Amino acid sequence: MLTYFPHLQQFVAVALIAFLAVMVANVADCVDAMMTARAAGKPIESAKLRHALWKLCKEWVLLIVVFLIDLLMAFCWTTLPFITVVCASAMIAVEVLSMVEHARLRKDKITKLPSQLKDLVEYLGEDDVKEMLRQFAKRKLNIE
């Protein structure tokens, strides 16, 4: 086997690094999503965690298919799993973009607004809050 494919160890090592990098990016995105939910005062939902694991499974299946294509190409002319690395890089980029969105949500204070409005309504009473909002709207719209 090594006579036909002398760079087998290097080929497999690069592919394993790509697989592990995708897994680390997926787990980091999942942890980041939990931190964002906690910062926004939202409960952490197990359905979203299962979705993250399902997404990782789909990504790995795609990487396995791409790796098999790379393996066929390796017998012809390539020495590294280039397509696997490109696909893994694209998957990692998607996870990084998701983490950037989470950072924006954490930075934005509006995500806490619904829970704070609920606390305000509970403290002041529903009628008082409605009247305050009516007065505010009248002032902003110049309605007498």
Coordinates of N, CA and C in Angstrom, one line a residue:
M1 N 0.8 -1.2 0.0 CA 0.0 0.0 0.0 C 0.9 1.3 0.0
L2 N 1.9 1.2 0.8 CA 2.8 2.4 0.9 C 3.5 2.7 -0.4
T3 N 3.7 1.6 -1.2 CA 4.4 1.8 -2.5 C 3.5 2.6 -3.5
Y4 N 2.2 2.3 -3.4 CA 1.3 3.1 -4.3 C 1.0 4.4 -3.7
F5 N 1.1 4.5 -2.4 CA 0.6 5.8 -1.7 C 1.6 6.1 -0.6
P6 N 2.8 6.6 -1.0 CA 3.9 6.8 0.0 C 3.6 7.9 1.0
H7 N 2.7 8.8 0.8 CA 2.3 9.9 1.6 C 1.1 9.7 2.4
L8 N 0.8 8.4 2.7 CA -0.5 8.0 3.4 C -0.6 8.6 4.8
Q9 N 0.5 8.6 5.6 CA 0.5 9.1 7.0 C 0.2 10.6 7.0
Q10 N 0.8 11.3 6.1 CA 0.6 12.8 6.0 C -0.8 13.1 5.5
F11 N -1.3 12.3 4.6 CA -2.6 12.5 4.0 C -3.7 12.3 5.1
V12 N -3.5 11.2 5.9 CA -4.5 10.9 7.0 C -4.4 12.0 8.1
A13 N -3.2 12.4 8.4 CA -3.0 13.4 9.5 C -3.7 14.7 9.2
V14 N -3.5 15.2 7.9 CA -4.2 16.4 7.5 C -5.7 16.3 7.6
A15 N -6.2 15.1 7.1 CA -7.6 14.9 7.1 C -8.2 14.9 8.6
L16 N -7.4 14.2 9.5 CA -7.9 14.1 10.9 C -7.9 15.5 11.5
I17 N -6.9 16.3 11.2 CA -6.8 17.7 11.7 C -8.0 18.5 11.2
A18 N -8.4 18.3 9.9 CA -9.6 19.0 9.4 C -10.8 18.5 10.1
F19 N -11.0 17.3 10.3 CA -12.2 16.7 11.0 C -12.2 17.3 12.5
L20 N -11.1 17.3 13.2 CA -11.1 17.8 14.5 C -11.3 19.3 14.6
A21 N -10.8 20.0 13.6 CA -11.0 21.5 13.6 C -12.5 21.8 13.5
V22 N -13.2 21.1 12.6 CA -14.6 21.3 12.4 C -15.3 21.0 13.7
M23 N -14.9 19.9 14.4 CA -15.6 19.5 15.7 C -15.4 20.6 16.7
V24 N -14.1 21.1 16.8 CA -13.8 22.1 17.8 C -14.6 23.4 17.5
A25 N -14.7 23.8 16.2 CA -15.4 25.0 15.9 C -16.9 24.8 16.2
N26 N -17.5 23.6 16.0 CA -18.9 23.4 16.3 C -19.1 23.4 17.8
V27 N -18.3 22.8 18.6 CA -18.4 22.9 20.0 C -18.2 24.3 20.5
A28 N -17.3 25.0 20.0 CA -17.1 26.4 20.4 C -18.3 27.3 20.1
D29 N -18.9 27.1 18.9 CA -20.1 27.8 18.6 C -21.3 27.4 19.5
C30 N -21.4 26.1 19.9 CA -22.4 25.7 20.8 C -22.3 26.3 22.2
V31 N -21.0 26.4 22.7 CA -20.8 27.0 24.0 C -21.0 28.5 23.9
D32 N -20.6 29.1 22.8 CA -20.9 30.5 22.6 C -22.4 30.8 22.6
A33 N -23.2 30.0 21.9 CA -24.6 30.2 21.9 C -25.2 30.0 23.3
M34 N -24.7 29.1 24.1 CA -25.2 29.0 25.5 C -24.8 30.3 26.3
M35 N -23.6 30.8 26.1 CA -23.3 32.0 26.8 C -24.1 33.2 26.4
T36 N -24.5 33.3 25.1 CA -25.4 34.3 24.6 C -26.8 34.2 25.2
A37 N -27.3 33.0 25.2 CA -28.6 32.7 25.8 C -28.6 33.1 27.3
R38 N -27.6 32.8 28.0 CA -27.5 33.1 29.4 C -27.4 34.7 29.6
A39 N -26.6 35.3 28.7 CA -26.5 36.8 28.8 C -27.8 37.5 28.5
A40 N -28.6 36.9 27.6 CA -29.8 37.5 27.2 C -31.0 37.1 28.1
G41 N -30.7 36.3 29.1 CA -31.7 35.9 30.1 C -32.7 34.9 29.6
K42 N -32.3 34.2 28.5 CA -33.1 33.2 27.9 C -32.7 31.8 28.5
P43 N -33.7 30.9 28.6 CA -33.3 29.5 29.0 C -32.5 28.8 27.9
I44 N -31.6 27.9 28.4 CA -30.9 27.1 27.4 C -31.8 25.9 27.0
E45 N -32.0 25.8 25.7 CA -32.9 24.7 25.3 C -32.1 23.5 24.8
S46 N -32.6 22.4 25.2 CA -31.9 21.1 24.8 C -32.1 20.8 23.3
A47 N -33.2 21.3 22.8 CA -33.4 21.1 21.3 C -32.4 21.8 20.5
K48 N -31.9 22.9 20.9 CA -30.9 23.6 20.2 C -29.5 22.9 20.3
L49 N -29.3 22.3 21.5 CA -28.1 21.5 21.7 C -28.1 20.3 20.8
R50 N -29.2 19.6 20.7 CA -29.4 18.5 19.8 C -29.2 18.9 18.4
H51 N -29.7 20.1 18.0 CA -29.5 20.6 16.7 C -28.0 20.8 16.4
A52 N -27.3 21.3 17.4 CA -25.8 21.5 17.1 C -25.1 20.1 16.9
L53 N -25.5 19.1 17.7 CA -24.9 17.8 17.5 C -25.3 17.2 16.1
W54 N -26.6 17.4 15.7 CA -27.0 16.9 14.4 C -26.3 17.6 13.3
K55 N -26.0 18.9 13.5 CA -25.3 19.7 12.5 C -23.8 19.2 12.4
L56 N -23.2 18.8 13.5 CA -21.9 18.3 13.5 C -21.9 16.9 12.7
C57 N -22.9 16.1 13.0 CA -23.0 14.8 12.3 C -23.1 15.0 10.8
K58 N -23.9 16.0 10.3 CA -24.1 16.2 8.9 C -22.8 16.7 8.3
E59 N -22.1 17.6 9.0 CA -20.8 18.1 8.5 C -19.8 17.0 8.4
W60 N -19.7 16.1 9.3 CA -18.8 15.0 9.3 C -19.1 14.0 8.2
V61 N -20.4 13.8 7.9 CA -20.8 12.9 6.8 C -20.3 13.5 5.5
L62 N -20.5 14.8 5.3 CA -20.1 15.5 4.1 C -18.6 15.5 4.0
L63 N -17.9 15.6 5.2 CA -16.4 15.6 5.1 C -15.9 14.2 4.8
I64 N -16.6 13.1 5.2 CA -16.2 11.8 4.9 C -16.4 11.5 3.4
V65 N -17.5 12.0 2.8 CA -17.7 11.9 1.4 C -16.6 12.6 0.6
V66 N -16.3 13.8 1.0 CA -15.3 14.6 0.4 C -13.9 13.9 0.5
F67 N -13.7 13.4 1.7 CA -12.4 12.7 2.0 C -12.3 11.5 1.0
L68 N -13.3 10.7 0.8 CA -13.3 9.6 -0.1 C -13.0 10.1 -1.5
I69 N -13.5 11.2 -1.9 CA -13.2 11.8 -3.3 C -11.7 12.2 -3.3
D70 N -11.2 12.8 -2.2 CA -9.8 13.1 -2.1 C -8.9 11.9 -2.2
L71 N -9.4 10.8 -1.5 CA -8.6 9.6 -1.5 C -8.5 9.0 -2.9
L72 N -9.6 9.1 -3.7 CA -9.5 8.6 -5.1 C -8.6 9.5 -5.9
M73 N -8.6 10.8 -5.6 CA -7.7 11.7 -6.4 C -6.3 11.5 -5.9
A74 N -6.1 11.1 -4.7 CA -4.7 10.9 -4.2 C -4.0 9.8 -5.0
F75 N -4.7 8.8 -5.4 CA -4.1 7.7 -6.2 C -3.6 8.2 -7.6
C76 N -4.2 9.3 -8.0 CA -3.8 9.9 -9.3 C -2.7 10.9 -9.3
W77 N -3.0 12.0 -8.5 CA -2.0 13.1 -8.6 C -1.8 13.9 -7.3
T78 N -2.7 13.9 -6.4 CA -2.5 14.8 -5.2 C -1.8 14.1 -4.1
T79 N -1.2 14.9 -3.2 CA -0.5 14.3 -2.0 C -1.2 14.7 -0.7
L80 N -2.1 15.7 -0.8 CA -2.9 16.1 0.4 C -4.4 16.2 0.1
P81 N -5.2 16.0 1.1 CA -6.6 16.1 0.9 C -7.1 17.5 0.8
F82 N -6.9 18.1 -0.4 CA -7.1 19.5 -0.6 C -8.6 19.9 -0.5
I83 N -9.5 19.1 -1.1 CA -10.9 19.3 -1.1 C -11.5 19.2 0.4
T84 N -11.0 18.3 1.1 CA -11.4 18.1 2.5 C -11.0 19.4 3.3
V85 N -9.8 19.9 3.1 CA -9.3 21.0 3.8 C -10.2 22.3 3.4
V86 N -10.5 22.4 2.2 CA -11.3 23.6 1.7 C -12.7 23.5 2.3
C87 N -13.3 22.3 2.3 CA -14.6 22.1 2.9 C -14.6 22.4 4.4
A88 N -13.6 21.8 5.0 CA -13.5 22.0 6.5 C -13.3 23.5 6.8
S89 N -12.5 24.2 6.0 CA -12.4 25.7 6.2 C -13.7 26.4 6.0
A90 N -14.4 26.0 5.0 CA -15.7 26.7 4.8 C -16.7 26.4 6.0
M91 N -16.7 25.2 6.5 CA -17.5 24.9 7.7 C -17.1 25.7 8.9
I92 N -15.8 25.8 9.1 CA -15.3 26.6 10.2 C -15.6 28.1 10.1
A93 N -15.6 28.6 8.8 CA -15.9 30.0 8.6 C -17.4 30.2 9.0
V94 N -18.3 29.3 8.6 CA -19.7 29.4 9.0 C -19.8 29.5 10.5
E95 N -19.1 28.6 11.2 CA -19.2 28.6 12.7 C -18.6 29.9 13.3
V96 N -17.6 30.5 12.7 CA -17.0 31.7 13.2 C -18.0 32.9 12.9
L97 N -18.7 32.9 11.8 CA -19.7 33.9 11.5 C -20.9 33.8 12.5
S98 N -21.2 32.6 12.9 CA -22.3 32.4 13.9 C -21.8 32.9 15.2
M99 N -20.5 32.7 15.6 CA -20.0 33.3 16.8 C -20.0 34.8 16.8
V100 N -19.7 35.4 15.7 CA -19.7 36.8 15.5 C -21.1 37.4 15.8
E101 N -22.1 36.7 15.2 CA -23.5 37.0 15.5 C -23.9 37.0 17.0
H102 N -23.4 35.9 17.6 CA -23.6 35.8 19.1 C -23.0 36.9 19.8
A103 N -21.8 37.3 19.4 CA -21.1 38.4 20.1 C -21.9 39.7 19.9
R104 N -22.4 39.9 18.7 CA -23.3 41.1 18.5 C -24.5 41.1 19.4
L105 N -25.1 40.0 19.5 CA -26.3 39.9 20.4 C -25.9 40.1 21.9
R106 N -24.8 39.6 22.3 CA -24.4 39.9 23.7 C -24.1 41.3 23.9
K107 N -23.5 42.0 22.9 CA -23.1 43.4 23.0 C -24.3 44.3 23.0
D108 N -25.3 43.9 22.2 CA -26.6 44.6 22.1 C -27.4 44.4 23.4
K109 N -27.8 45.5 24.0 CA -28.6 45.5 25.2 C -30.1 45.2 25.0
I110 N -30.5 45.3 23.7 CA -31.9 45.1 23.4 C -32.3 43.6 23.7
T111 N -31.4 42.7 23.7 CA -31.8 41.3 23.9 C -32.3 41.1 25.3
K112 N -31.9 42.0 26.3 CA -32.4 41.9 27.7 C -33.7 42.6 27.8
L113 N -34.1 43.4 26.9 CA -35.3 44.3 27.0 C -36.6 43.5 27.3
P114 N -37.0 42.4 26.7 CA -38.2 41.8 27.1 C -38.3 41.4 28.5
S115 N -37.2 40.8 29.1 CA -37.3 40.4 30.5 C -37.4 41.7 31.4
Q116 N -36.7 42.8 31.0 CA -36.7 44.0 31.8 C -38.1 44.6 31.7
L117 N -38.7 44.6 30.5 CA -40.1 45.1 30.4 C -41.1 44.3 31.3
K118 N -40.9 43.0 31.3 CA -41.7 42.2 32.2 C -41.6 42.6 33.6
D119 N -40.3 42.8 34.1 CA -40.1 43.2 35.4 C -40.7 44.5 35.7
L120 N -40.6 45.5 34.8 CA -41.2 46.8 34.9 C -42.7 46.7 35.1
V121 N -43.3 45.9 34.2 CA -44.8 45.8 34.3 C -45.2 45.1 35.6
E122 N -44.5 44.2 36.1 CA -44.8 43.6 37.4 C -44.6 44.6 38.5
Y123 N -43.6 45.4 38.4 CA -43.4 46.4 39.5 C -44.4 47.5 39.5
L124 N -44.6 48.1 38.3 CA -45.5 49.3 38.2 C -47.0 48.9 38.1
G125 N -47.3 47.9 37.5 CA -48.6 47.5 37.1 C -48.9 47.7 35.7
E126 N -49.8 46.9 35.1 CA -50.0 47.0 33.7 C -50.7 48.3 33.2
D127 N -51.6 48.8 34.0 CA -52.3 50.0 33.6 C -51.4 51.2 33.6
D128 N -50.5 51.3 34.6 CA -49.6 52.4 34.7 C -48.6 52.4 33.5
V129 N -48.1 51.2 33.2 CA -47.2 51.1 32.0 C -47.9 51.5 30.7
K130 N -49.1 51.1 30.6 CA -49.9 51.5 29.4 C -50.1 53.0 29.3
E131 N -50.4 53.6 30.4 CA -50.5 55.1 30.4 C -49.2 55.8 30.1
M132 N -48.1 55.3 30.7 CA -46.8 55.9 30.4 C -46.5 55.8 28.9
L133 N -46.8 54.6 28.3 CA -46.5 54.5 26.9 C -47.4 55.4 26.0
R134 N -48.6 55.5 26.4 CA -49.5 56.5 25.7 C -49.0 57.9 25.8
Q135 N -48.6 58.3 27.0 CA -48.0 59.7 27.1 C -46.7 59.9 26.3
F136 N -45.9 58.9 26.3 CA -44.7 58.9 25.6 C -45.0 59.0 24.1
A137 N -45.9 58.2 23.6 CA -46.2 58.2 22.2 C -46.8 59.6 21.8
K138 N -47.7 60.1 22.6 CA -48.2 61.5 22.3 C -47.2 62.5 22.2
R139 N -46.2 62.5 23.1 CA -45.1 63.5 23.1 C -44.3 63.3 21.8
K140 N -43.9 62.1 21.5 CA -43.1 61.8 20.3 C -43.8 62.2 19.0
L141 N -45.1 61.9 18.9 CA -45.9 62.2 17.7 C -46.5 63.5 17.7
N142 N -46.3 64.3 18.7 CA -46.9 65.7 18.9 C -48.4 65.6 18.7
I143 N -49.0 64.7 19.4 CA -50.5 64.6 19.4 C -51.0 65.1 20.8
E144 N -52.0 65.9 20.8 CA -52.5 66.5 22.0 C -53.8 65.8 22.4

